[in-house]
PDB file of C-alpha atoms in Angstrom:
ATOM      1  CA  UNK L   1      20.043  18.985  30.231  1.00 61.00           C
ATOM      2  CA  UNK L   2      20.451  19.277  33.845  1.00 62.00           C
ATOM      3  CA  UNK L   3      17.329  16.922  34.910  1.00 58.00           C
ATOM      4  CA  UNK L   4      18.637  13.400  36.071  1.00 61.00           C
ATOM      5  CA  UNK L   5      16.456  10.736  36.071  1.00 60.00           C
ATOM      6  CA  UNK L   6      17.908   7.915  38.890  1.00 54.00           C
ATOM      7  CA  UNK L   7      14.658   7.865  41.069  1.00 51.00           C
ATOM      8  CA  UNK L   8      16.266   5.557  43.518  1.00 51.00           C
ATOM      9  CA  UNK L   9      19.459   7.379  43.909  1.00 59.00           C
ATOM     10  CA  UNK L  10      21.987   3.941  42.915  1.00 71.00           C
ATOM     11  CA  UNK L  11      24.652   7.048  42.842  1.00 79.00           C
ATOM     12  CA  UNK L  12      25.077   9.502  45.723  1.00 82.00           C
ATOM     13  CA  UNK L  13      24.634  12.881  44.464  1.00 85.00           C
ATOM     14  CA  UNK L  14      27.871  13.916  45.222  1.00 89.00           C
ATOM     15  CA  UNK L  15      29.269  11.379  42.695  1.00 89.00           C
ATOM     16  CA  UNK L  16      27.088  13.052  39.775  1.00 90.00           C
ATOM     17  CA  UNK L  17      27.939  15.841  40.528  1.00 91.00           C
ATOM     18  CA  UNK L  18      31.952  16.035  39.854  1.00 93.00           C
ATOM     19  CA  UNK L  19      31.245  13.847  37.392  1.00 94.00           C
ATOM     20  CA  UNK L  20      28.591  16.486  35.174  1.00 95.00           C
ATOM     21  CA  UNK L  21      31.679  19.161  35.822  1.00 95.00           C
ATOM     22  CA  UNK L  22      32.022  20.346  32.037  1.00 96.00           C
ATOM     23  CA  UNK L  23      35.141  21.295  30.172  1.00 96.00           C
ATOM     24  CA  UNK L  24      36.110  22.993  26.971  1.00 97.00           C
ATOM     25  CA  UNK L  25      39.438  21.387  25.979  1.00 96.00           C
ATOM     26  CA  UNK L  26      37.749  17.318  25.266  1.00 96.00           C
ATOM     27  CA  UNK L  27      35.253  18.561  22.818  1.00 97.00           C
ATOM     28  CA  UNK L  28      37.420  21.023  21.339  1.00 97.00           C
ATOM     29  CA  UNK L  29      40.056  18.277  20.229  1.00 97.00           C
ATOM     30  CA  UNK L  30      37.561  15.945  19.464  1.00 97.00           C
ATOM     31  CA  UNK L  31      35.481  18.093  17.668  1.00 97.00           C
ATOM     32  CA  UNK L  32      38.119  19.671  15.527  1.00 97.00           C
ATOM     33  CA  UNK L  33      39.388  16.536  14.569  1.00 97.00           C
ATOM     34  CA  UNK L  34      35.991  15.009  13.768  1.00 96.00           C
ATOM     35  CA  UNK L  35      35.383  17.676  11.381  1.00 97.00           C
ATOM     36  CA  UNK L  36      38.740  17.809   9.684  1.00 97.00           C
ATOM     37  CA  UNK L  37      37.783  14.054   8.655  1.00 97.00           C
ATOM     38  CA  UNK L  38      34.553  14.904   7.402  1.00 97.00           C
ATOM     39  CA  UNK L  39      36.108  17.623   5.766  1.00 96.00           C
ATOM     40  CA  UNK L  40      39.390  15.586   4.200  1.00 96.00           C
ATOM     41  CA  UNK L  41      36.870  12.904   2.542  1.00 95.00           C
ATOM     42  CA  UNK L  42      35.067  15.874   0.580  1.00 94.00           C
ATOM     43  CA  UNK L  43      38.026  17.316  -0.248  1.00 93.00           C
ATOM     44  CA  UNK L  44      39.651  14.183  -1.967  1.00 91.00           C
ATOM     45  CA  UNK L  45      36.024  13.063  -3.545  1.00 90.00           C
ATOM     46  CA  UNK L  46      36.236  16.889  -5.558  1.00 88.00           C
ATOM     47  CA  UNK L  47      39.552  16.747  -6.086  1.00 83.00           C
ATOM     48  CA  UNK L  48      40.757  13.465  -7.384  1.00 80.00           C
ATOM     49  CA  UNK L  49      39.761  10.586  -9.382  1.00 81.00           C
ATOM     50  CA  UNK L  50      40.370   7.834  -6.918  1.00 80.00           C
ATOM     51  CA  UNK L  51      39.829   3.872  -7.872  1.00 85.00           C
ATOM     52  CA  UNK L  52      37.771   1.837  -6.939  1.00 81.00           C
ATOM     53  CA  UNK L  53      39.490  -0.119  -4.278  1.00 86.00           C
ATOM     54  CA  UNK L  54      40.082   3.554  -2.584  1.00 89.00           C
ATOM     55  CA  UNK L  55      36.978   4.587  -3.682  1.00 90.00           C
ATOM     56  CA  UNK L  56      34.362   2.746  -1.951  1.00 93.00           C
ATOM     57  CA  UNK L  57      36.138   2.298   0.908  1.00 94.00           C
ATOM     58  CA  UNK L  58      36.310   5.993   1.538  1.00 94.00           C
ATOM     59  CA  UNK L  59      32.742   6.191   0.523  1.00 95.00           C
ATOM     60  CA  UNK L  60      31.488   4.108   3.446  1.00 96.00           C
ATOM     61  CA  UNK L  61      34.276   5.754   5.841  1.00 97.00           C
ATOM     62  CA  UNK L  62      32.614   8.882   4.363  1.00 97.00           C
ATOM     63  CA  UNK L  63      28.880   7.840   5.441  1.00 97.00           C
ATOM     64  CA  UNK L  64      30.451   6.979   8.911  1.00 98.00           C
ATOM     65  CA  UNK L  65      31.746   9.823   9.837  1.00 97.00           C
ATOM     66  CA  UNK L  66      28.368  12.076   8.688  1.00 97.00           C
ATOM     67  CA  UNK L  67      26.684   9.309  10.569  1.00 97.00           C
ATOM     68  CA  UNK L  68      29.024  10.103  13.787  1.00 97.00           C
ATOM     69  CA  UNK L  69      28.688  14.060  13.523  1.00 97.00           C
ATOM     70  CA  UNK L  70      25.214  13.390  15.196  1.00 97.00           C
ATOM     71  CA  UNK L  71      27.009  12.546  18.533  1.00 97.00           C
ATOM     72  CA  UNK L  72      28.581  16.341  19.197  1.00 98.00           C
ATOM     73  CA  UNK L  73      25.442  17.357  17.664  1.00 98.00           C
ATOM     74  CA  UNK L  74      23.696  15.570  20.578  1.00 97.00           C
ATOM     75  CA  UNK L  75      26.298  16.470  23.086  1.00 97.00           C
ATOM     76  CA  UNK L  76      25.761  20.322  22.170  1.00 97.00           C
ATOM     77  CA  UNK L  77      22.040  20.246  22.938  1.00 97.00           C
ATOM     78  CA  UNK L  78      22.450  18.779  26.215  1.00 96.00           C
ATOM     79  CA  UNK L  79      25.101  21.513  26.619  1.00 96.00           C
ATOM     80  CA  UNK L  80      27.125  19.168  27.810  1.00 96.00           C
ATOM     81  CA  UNK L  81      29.830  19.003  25.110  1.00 97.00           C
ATOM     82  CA  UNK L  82      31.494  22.025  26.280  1.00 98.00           C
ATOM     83  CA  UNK L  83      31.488  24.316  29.292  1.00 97.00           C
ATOM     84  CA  UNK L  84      31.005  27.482  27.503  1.00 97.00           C
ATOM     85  CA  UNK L  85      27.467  28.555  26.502  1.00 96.00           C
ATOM     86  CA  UNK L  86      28.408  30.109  22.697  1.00 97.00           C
ATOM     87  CA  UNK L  87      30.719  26.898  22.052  1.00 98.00           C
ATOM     88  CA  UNK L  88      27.743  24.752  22.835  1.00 98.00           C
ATOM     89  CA  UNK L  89      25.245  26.674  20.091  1.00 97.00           C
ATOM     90  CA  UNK L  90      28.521  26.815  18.109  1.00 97.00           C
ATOM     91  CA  UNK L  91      28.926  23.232  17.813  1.00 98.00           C
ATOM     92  CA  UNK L  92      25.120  22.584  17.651  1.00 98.00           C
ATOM     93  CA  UNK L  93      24.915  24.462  13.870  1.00 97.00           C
ATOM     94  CA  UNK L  94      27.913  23.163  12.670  1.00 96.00           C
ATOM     95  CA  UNK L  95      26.861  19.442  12.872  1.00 97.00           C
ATOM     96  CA  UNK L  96      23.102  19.522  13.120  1.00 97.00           C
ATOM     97  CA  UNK L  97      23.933  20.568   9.658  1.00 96.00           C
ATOM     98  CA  UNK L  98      24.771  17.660   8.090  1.00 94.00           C
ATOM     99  CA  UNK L  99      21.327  16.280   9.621  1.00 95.00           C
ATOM    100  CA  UNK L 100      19.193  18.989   8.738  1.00 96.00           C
ATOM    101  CA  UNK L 101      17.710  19.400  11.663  1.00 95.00           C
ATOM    102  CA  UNK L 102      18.490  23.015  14.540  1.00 96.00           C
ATOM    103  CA  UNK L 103      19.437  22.683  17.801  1.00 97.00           C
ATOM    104  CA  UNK L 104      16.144  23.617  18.937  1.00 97.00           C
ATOM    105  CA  UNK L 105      13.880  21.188  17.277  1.00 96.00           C
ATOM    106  CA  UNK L 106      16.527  18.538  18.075  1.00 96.00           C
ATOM    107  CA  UNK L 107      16.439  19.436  21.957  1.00 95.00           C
ATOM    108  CA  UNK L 108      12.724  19.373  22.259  1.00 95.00           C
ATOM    109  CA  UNK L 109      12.345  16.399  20.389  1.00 95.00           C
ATOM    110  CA  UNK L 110      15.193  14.611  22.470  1.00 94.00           C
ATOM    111  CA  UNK L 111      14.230  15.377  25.833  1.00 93.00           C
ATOM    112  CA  UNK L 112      10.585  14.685  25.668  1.00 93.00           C
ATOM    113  CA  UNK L 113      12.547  10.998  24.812  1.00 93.00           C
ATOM    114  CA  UNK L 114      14.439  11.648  27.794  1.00 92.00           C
ATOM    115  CA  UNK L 115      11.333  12.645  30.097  1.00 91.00           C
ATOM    116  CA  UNK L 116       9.415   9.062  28.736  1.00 91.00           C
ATOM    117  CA  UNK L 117      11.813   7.113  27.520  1.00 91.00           C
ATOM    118  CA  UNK L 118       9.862   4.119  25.541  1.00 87.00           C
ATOM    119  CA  UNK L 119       6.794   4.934  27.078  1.00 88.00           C
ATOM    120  CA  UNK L 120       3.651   6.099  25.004  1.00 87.00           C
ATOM    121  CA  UNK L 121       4.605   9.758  25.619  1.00 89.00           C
ATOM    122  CA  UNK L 122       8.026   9.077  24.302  1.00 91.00           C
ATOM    123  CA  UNK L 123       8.019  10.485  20.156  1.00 89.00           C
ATOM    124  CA  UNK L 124      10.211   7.543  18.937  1.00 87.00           C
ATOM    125  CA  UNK L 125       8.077   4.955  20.447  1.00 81.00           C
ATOM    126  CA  UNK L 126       5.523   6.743  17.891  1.00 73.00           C
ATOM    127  CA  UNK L 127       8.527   5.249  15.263  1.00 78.00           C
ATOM    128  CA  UNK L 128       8.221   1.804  16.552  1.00 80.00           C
ATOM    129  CA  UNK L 129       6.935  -1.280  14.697  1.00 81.00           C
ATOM    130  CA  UNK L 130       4.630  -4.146  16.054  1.00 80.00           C
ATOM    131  CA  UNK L 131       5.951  -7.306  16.747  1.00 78.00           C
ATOM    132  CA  UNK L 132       6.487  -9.836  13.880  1.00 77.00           C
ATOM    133  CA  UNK L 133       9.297 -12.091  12.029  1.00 77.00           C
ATOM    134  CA  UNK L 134      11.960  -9.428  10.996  1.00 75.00           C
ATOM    135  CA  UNK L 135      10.655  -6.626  12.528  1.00 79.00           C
ATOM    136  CA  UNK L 136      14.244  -5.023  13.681  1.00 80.00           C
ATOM    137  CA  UNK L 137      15.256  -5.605   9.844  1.00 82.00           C
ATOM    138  CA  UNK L 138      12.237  -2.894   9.026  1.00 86.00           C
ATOM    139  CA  UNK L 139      13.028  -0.995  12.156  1.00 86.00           C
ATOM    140  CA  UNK L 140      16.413  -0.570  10.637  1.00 87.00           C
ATOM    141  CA  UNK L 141      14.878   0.814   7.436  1.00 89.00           C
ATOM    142  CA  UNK L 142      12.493   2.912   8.594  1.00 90.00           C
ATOM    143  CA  UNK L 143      14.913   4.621  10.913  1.00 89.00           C
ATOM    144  CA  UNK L 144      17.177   5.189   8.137  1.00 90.00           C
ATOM    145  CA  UNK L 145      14.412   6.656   5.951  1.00 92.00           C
ATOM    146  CA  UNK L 146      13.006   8.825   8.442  1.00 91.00           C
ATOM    147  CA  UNK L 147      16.379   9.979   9.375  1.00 92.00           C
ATOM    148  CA  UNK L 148      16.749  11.118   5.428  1.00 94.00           C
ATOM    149  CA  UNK L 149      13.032  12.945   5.693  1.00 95.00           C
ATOM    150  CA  UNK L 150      14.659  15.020   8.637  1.00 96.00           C
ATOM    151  CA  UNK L 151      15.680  18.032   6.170  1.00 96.00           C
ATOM    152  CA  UNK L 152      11.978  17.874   4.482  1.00 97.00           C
ATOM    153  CA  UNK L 153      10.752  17.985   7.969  1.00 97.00           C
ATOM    154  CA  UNK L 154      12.444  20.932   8.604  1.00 97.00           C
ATOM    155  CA  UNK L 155      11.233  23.125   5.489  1.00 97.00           C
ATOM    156  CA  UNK L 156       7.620  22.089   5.878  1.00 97.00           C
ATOM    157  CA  UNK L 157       7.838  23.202   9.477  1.00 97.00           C
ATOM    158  CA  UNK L 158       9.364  26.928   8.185  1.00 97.00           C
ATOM    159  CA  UNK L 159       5.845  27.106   6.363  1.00 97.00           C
ATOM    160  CA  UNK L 160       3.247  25.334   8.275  1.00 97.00           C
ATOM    161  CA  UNK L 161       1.683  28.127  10.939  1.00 97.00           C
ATOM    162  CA  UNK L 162       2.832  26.630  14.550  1.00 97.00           C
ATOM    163  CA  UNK L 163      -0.719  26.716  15.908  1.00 96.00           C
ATOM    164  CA  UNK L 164      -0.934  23.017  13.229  1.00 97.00           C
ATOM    165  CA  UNK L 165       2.678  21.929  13.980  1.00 97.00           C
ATOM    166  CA  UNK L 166       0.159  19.038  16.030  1.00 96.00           C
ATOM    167  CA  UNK L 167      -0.816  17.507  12.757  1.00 96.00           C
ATOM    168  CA  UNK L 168       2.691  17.572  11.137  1.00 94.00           C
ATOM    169  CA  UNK L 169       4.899  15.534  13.757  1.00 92.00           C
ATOM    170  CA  UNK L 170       6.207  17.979  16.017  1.00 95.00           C
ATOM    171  CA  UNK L 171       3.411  17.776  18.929  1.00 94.00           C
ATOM    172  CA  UNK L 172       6.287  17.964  21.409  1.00 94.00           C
ATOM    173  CA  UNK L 173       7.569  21.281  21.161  1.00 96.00           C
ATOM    174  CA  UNK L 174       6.159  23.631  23.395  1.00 95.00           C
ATOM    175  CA  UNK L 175       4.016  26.381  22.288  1.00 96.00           C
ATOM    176  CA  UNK L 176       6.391  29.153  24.059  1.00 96.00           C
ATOM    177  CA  UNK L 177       9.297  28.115  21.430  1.00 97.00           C
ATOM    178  CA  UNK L 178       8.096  27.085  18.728  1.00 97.00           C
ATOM    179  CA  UNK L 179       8.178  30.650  17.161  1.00 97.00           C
ATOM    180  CA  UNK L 180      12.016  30.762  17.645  1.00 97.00           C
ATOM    181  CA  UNK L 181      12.217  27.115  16.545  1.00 98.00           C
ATOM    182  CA  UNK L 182      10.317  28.056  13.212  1.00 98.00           C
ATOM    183  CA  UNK L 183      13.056  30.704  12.387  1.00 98.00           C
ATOM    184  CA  UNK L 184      15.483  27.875  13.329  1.00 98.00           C
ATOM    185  CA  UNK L 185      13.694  25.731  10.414  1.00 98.00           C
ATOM    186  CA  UNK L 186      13.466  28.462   7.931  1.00 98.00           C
ATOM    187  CA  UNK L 187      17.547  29.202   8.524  1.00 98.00           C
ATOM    188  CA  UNK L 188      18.722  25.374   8.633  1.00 98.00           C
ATOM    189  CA  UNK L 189      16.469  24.731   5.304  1.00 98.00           C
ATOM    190  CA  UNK L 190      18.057  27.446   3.406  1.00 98.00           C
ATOM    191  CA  UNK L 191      21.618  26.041   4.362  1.00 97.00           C
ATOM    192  CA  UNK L 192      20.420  23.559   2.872  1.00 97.00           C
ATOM    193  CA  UNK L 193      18.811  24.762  -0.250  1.00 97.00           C
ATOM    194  CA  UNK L 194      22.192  27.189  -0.681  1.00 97.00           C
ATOM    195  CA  UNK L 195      24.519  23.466  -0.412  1.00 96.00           C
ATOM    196  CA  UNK L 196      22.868  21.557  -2.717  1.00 96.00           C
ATOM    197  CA  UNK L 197      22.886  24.447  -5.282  1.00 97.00           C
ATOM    198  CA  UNK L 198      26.422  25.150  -4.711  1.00 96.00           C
ATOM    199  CA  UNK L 199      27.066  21.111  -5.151  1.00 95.00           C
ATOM    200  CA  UNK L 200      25.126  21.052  -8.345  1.00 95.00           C
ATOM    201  CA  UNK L 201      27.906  22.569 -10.331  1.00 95.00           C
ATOM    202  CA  UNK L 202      29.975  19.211  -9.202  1.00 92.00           C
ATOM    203  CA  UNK L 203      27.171  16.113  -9.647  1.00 92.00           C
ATOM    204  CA  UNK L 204      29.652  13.637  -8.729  1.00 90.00           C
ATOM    205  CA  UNK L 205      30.166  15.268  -5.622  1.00 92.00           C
ATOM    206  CA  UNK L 206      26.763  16.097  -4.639  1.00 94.00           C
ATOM    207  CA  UNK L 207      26.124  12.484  -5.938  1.00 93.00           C
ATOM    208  CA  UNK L 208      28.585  11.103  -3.266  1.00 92.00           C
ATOM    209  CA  UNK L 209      27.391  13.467  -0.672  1.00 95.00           C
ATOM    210  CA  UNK L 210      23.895  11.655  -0.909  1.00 95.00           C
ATOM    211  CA  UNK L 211      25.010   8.568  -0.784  1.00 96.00           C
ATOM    212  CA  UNK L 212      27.079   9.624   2.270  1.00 96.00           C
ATOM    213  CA  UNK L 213      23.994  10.721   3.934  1.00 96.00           C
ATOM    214  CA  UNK L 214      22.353   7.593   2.678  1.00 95.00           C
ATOM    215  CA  UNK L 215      24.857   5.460   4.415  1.00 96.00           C
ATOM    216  CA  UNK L 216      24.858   7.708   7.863  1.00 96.00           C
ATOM    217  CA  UNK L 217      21.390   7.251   8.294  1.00 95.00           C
ATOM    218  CA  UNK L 218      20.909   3.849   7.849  1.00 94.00           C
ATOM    219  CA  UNK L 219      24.041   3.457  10.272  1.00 95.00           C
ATOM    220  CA  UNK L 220      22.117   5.087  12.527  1.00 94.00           C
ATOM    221  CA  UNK L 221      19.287   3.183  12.400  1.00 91.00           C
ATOM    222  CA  UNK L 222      21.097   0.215  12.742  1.00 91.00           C
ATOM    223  CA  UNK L 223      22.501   1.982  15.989  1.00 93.00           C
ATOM    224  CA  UNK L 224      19.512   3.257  17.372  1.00 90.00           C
ATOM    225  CA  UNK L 225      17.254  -0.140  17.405  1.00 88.00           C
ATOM    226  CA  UNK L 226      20.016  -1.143  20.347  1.00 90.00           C
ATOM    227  CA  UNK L 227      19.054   1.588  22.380  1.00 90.00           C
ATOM    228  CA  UNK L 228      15.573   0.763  23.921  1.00 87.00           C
ATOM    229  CA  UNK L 229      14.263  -1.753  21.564  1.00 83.00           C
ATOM    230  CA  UNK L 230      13.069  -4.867  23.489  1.00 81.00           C
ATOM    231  CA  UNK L 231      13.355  -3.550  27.202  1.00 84.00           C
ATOM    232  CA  UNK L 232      10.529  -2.417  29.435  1.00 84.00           C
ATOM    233  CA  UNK L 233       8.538   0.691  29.498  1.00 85.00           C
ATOM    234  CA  UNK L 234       8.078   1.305  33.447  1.00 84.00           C
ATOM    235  CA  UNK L 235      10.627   0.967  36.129  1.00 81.00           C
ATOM    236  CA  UNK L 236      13.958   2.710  36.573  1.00 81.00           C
ATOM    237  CA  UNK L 237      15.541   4.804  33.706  1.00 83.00           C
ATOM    238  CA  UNK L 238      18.830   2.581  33.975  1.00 80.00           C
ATOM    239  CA  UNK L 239      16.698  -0.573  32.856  1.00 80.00           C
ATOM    240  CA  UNK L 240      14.522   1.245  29.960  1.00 87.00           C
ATOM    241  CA  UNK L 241      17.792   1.534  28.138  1.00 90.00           C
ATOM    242  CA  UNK L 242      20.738  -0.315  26.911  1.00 90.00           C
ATOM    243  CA  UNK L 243      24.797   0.534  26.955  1.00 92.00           C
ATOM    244  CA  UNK L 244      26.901  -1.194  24.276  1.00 93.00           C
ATOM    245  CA  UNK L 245      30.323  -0.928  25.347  1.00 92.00           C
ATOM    246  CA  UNK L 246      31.920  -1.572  21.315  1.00 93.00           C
ATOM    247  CA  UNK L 247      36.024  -0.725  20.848  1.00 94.00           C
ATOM    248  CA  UNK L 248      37.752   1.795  21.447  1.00 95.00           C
ATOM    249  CA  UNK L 249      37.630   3.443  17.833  1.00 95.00           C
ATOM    250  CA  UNK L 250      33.883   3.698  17.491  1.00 96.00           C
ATOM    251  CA  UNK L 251      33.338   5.426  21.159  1.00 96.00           C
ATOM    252  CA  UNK L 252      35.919   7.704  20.071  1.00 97.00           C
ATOM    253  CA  UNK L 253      33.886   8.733  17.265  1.00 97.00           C
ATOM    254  CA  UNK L 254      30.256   8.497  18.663  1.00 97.00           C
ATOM    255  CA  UNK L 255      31.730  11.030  21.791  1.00 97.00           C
ATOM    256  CA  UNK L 256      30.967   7.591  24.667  1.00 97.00           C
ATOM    257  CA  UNK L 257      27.192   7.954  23.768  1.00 96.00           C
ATOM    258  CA  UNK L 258      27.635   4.134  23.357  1.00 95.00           C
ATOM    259  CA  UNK L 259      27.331   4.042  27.444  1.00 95.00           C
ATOM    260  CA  UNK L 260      23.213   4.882  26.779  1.00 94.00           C
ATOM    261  CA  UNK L 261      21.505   3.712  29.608  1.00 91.00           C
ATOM    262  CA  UNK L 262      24.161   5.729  32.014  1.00 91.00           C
ATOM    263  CA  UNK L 263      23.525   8.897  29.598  1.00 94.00           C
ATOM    264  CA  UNK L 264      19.811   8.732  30.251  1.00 92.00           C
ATOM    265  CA  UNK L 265      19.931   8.137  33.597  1.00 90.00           C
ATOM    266  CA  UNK L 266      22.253  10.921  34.383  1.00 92.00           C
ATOM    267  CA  UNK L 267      22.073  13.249  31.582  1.00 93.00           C
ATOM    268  CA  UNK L 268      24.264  15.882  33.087  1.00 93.00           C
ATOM    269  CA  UNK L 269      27.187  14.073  32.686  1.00 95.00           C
ATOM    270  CA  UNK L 270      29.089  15.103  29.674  1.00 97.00           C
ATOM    271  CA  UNK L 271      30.561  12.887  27.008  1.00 97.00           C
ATOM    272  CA  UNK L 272      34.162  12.580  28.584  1.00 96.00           C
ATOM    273  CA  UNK L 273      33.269  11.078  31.736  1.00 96.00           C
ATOM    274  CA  UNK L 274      30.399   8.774  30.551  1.00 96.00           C
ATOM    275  CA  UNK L 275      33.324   5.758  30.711  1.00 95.00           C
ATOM    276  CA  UNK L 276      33.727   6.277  34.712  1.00 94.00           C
ATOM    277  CA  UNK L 277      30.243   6.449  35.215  1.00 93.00           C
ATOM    278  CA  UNK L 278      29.725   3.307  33.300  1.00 92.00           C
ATOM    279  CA  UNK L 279      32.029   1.346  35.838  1.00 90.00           C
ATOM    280  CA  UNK L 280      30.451   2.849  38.507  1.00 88.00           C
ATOM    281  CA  UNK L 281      26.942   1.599  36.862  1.00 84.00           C
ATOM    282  CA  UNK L 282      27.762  -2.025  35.956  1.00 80.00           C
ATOM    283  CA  UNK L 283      27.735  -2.653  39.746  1.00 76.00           C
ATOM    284  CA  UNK L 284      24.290  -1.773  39.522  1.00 71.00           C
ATOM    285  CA  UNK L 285      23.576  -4.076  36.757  1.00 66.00           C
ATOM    286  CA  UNK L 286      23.291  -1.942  33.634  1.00 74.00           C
ATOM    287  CA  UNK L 287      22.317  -3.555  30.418  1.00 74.00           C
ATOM    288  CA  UNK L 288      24.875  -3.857  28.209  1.00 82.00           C
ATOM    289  CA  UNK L 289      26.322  -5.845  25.676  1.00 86.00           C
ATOM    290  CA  UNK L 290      29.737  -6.533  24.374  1.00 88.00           C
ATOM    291  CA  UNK L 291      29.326  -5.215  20.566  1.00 90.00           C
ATOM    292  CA  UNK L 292      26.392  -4.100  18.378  1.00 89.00           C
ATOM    293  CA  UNK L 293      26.481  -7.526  16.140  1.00 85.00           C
ATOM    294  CA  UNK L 294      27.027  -9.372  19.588  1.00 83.00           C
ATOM    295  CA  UNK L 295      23.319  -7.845  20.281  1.00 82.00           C
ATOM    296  CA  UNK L 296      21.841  -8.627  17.024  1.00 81.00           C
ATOM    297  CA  UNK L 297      23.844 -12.039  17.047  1.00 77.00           C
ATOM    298  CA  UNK L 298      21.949 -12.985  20.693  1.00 71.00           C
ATOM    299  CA  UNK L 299      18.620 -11.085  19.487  1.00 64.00           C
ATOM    300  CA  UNK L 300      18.506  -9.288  22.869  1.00 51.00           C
ATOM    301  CA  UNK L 301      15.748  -7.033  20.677  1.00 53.00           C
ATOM    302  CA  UNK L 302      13.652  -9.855  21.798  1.00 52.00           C
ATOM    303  CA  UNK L 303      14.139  -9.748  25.448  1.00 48.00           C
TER     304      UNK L 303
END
């Protein structure tokens, strides 16, 4: 995405620039390495008969890591994860994969959220509860469910005619793609269809691959209420959002996306940089909080 979105220019251009230059060699290690987890858990869950105090924690690790493959999935449809074009598409199948959803329907959806960010144009404000005692408890829930309904979402779009994609959640893709973007359904549901029959000849696997992508999801939702929930809908990009600056381990396994309010405003910056920008951002009094629990802990959802 090469649109920025800092209407009042709190960073020279000049700065945004060298920061959005893009590189191969970040991604490449990180993604690599993200993978090779994702694949080492599957490969002891077929392979051995682990116990239980192994077990479950390697389950959850598991559902963390699926839940994490959405951040080079996200970095790949801005095109920002890598500097070369086929790495970029490369990266975008590989872990949109374990979502169910194709590059294309995830970058339309995504940047009409960029473009309105939780305004009434915005498609996840569509997502968003009313106000009332333990609301971000539900919010949690229903992000976690509708994350699961992603791959459902994606074979009833390969069959619904695009001229009714309106009626069927998808309103935001633009008539000139969504042709392409239908093919892109039809491919990333038969990957699917194709996994689960080759995992039905091993149910305990396919069993713990569920419950993997049980547990990502409902990470996820737990992530994503921090992002917007509870801040304005009007005014400057960097104030519709929230950062959460966490350790050191989890930002090197959700690719810095962590740093959210400096990713929306200046979406051209790629992953690896996002830290610098965020220094250069709390001078201009970015929101963001210590820790996800420290957020929940203060209910800033409320602000």
């Amino acid at each position: 995405m090469k649109q920025n979105f800092d209407e009042s220019i709190l960073l020279n251009k000049e700065t945004i620039k060298q920061l959005s230059v893009k590189s191969d060699f970040p991604a490449a290690i990180k993604l690599t390495l993200h993978l090779s987890f994702f694949a080492a858990c599957l490969l002891c869950f077929a392979n051995w008969n682990l116990e239980g105090y192994i077990y479950y924690p390697l389950l959850l690790f598991f559902g963390f890591i699926v839940f994490s493959l959405y951040a080079p999935f996200h970095e790949s449809t801005h095109k920002t994860a890598f500097k070369t074009a086929w790495a970029n598409n490369l990266c975008a199948w590989l872990t949109g994969i374990t979502y169910g959803y194709s590059p294309g329907m995830h970058e339309g959806f995504h940047f009409e959220h960029h473009r309105f960010t939780n305004q009434e144009k915005d498609p996840e404000k569509g997502f968003s509860l009313p106000d009332f005692p333990g609301k971000t408890f539900f919010q949690i829930v229903l992000a976690g469910v509708l994350g699961m309904l992603v791959p459902l979402h994606s074979l009833i779009l390969s069959f619904v005619p695009v001229k009714y994609w309106d009626n069927f959640e998808a309103q935001w893709a633009p008539d000139r793609k969504r042709k392409a973007w239908q093919w892109e359904c039809r491919l990333m549901s038969l990957i699917w269809l194709v996994g689960f029959y080759f995992l039905s000849f091993n149910p305990s696997l396919m069993i713990m691959v569920i419950v993997g992508l049980f547990i990502g999801r409902f990470i996820h939702g737990f992530i994503t209420v921090t992002e917007h929930e509870g801040l304005s809908d009007s005014g400057h990009m960097l104030y519709r959002t929230r950062s959460v600056v966490s350790s050191k381990f989890y930002r090197w396994f959700w690719w810095n996306i962590n740093f959210h309010a400096e990713h929306h405003t200046w979406p051209s910056v790629p992953f690896h940089q996002l830290p610098k920008l965020h220094e250069l951002a709390k001078a201009r009094n970015v929101r963001a909080e210590s820790s996800y629990f420290n957020f929940f802990l203060k209910g800033k959802y409320k602000e």
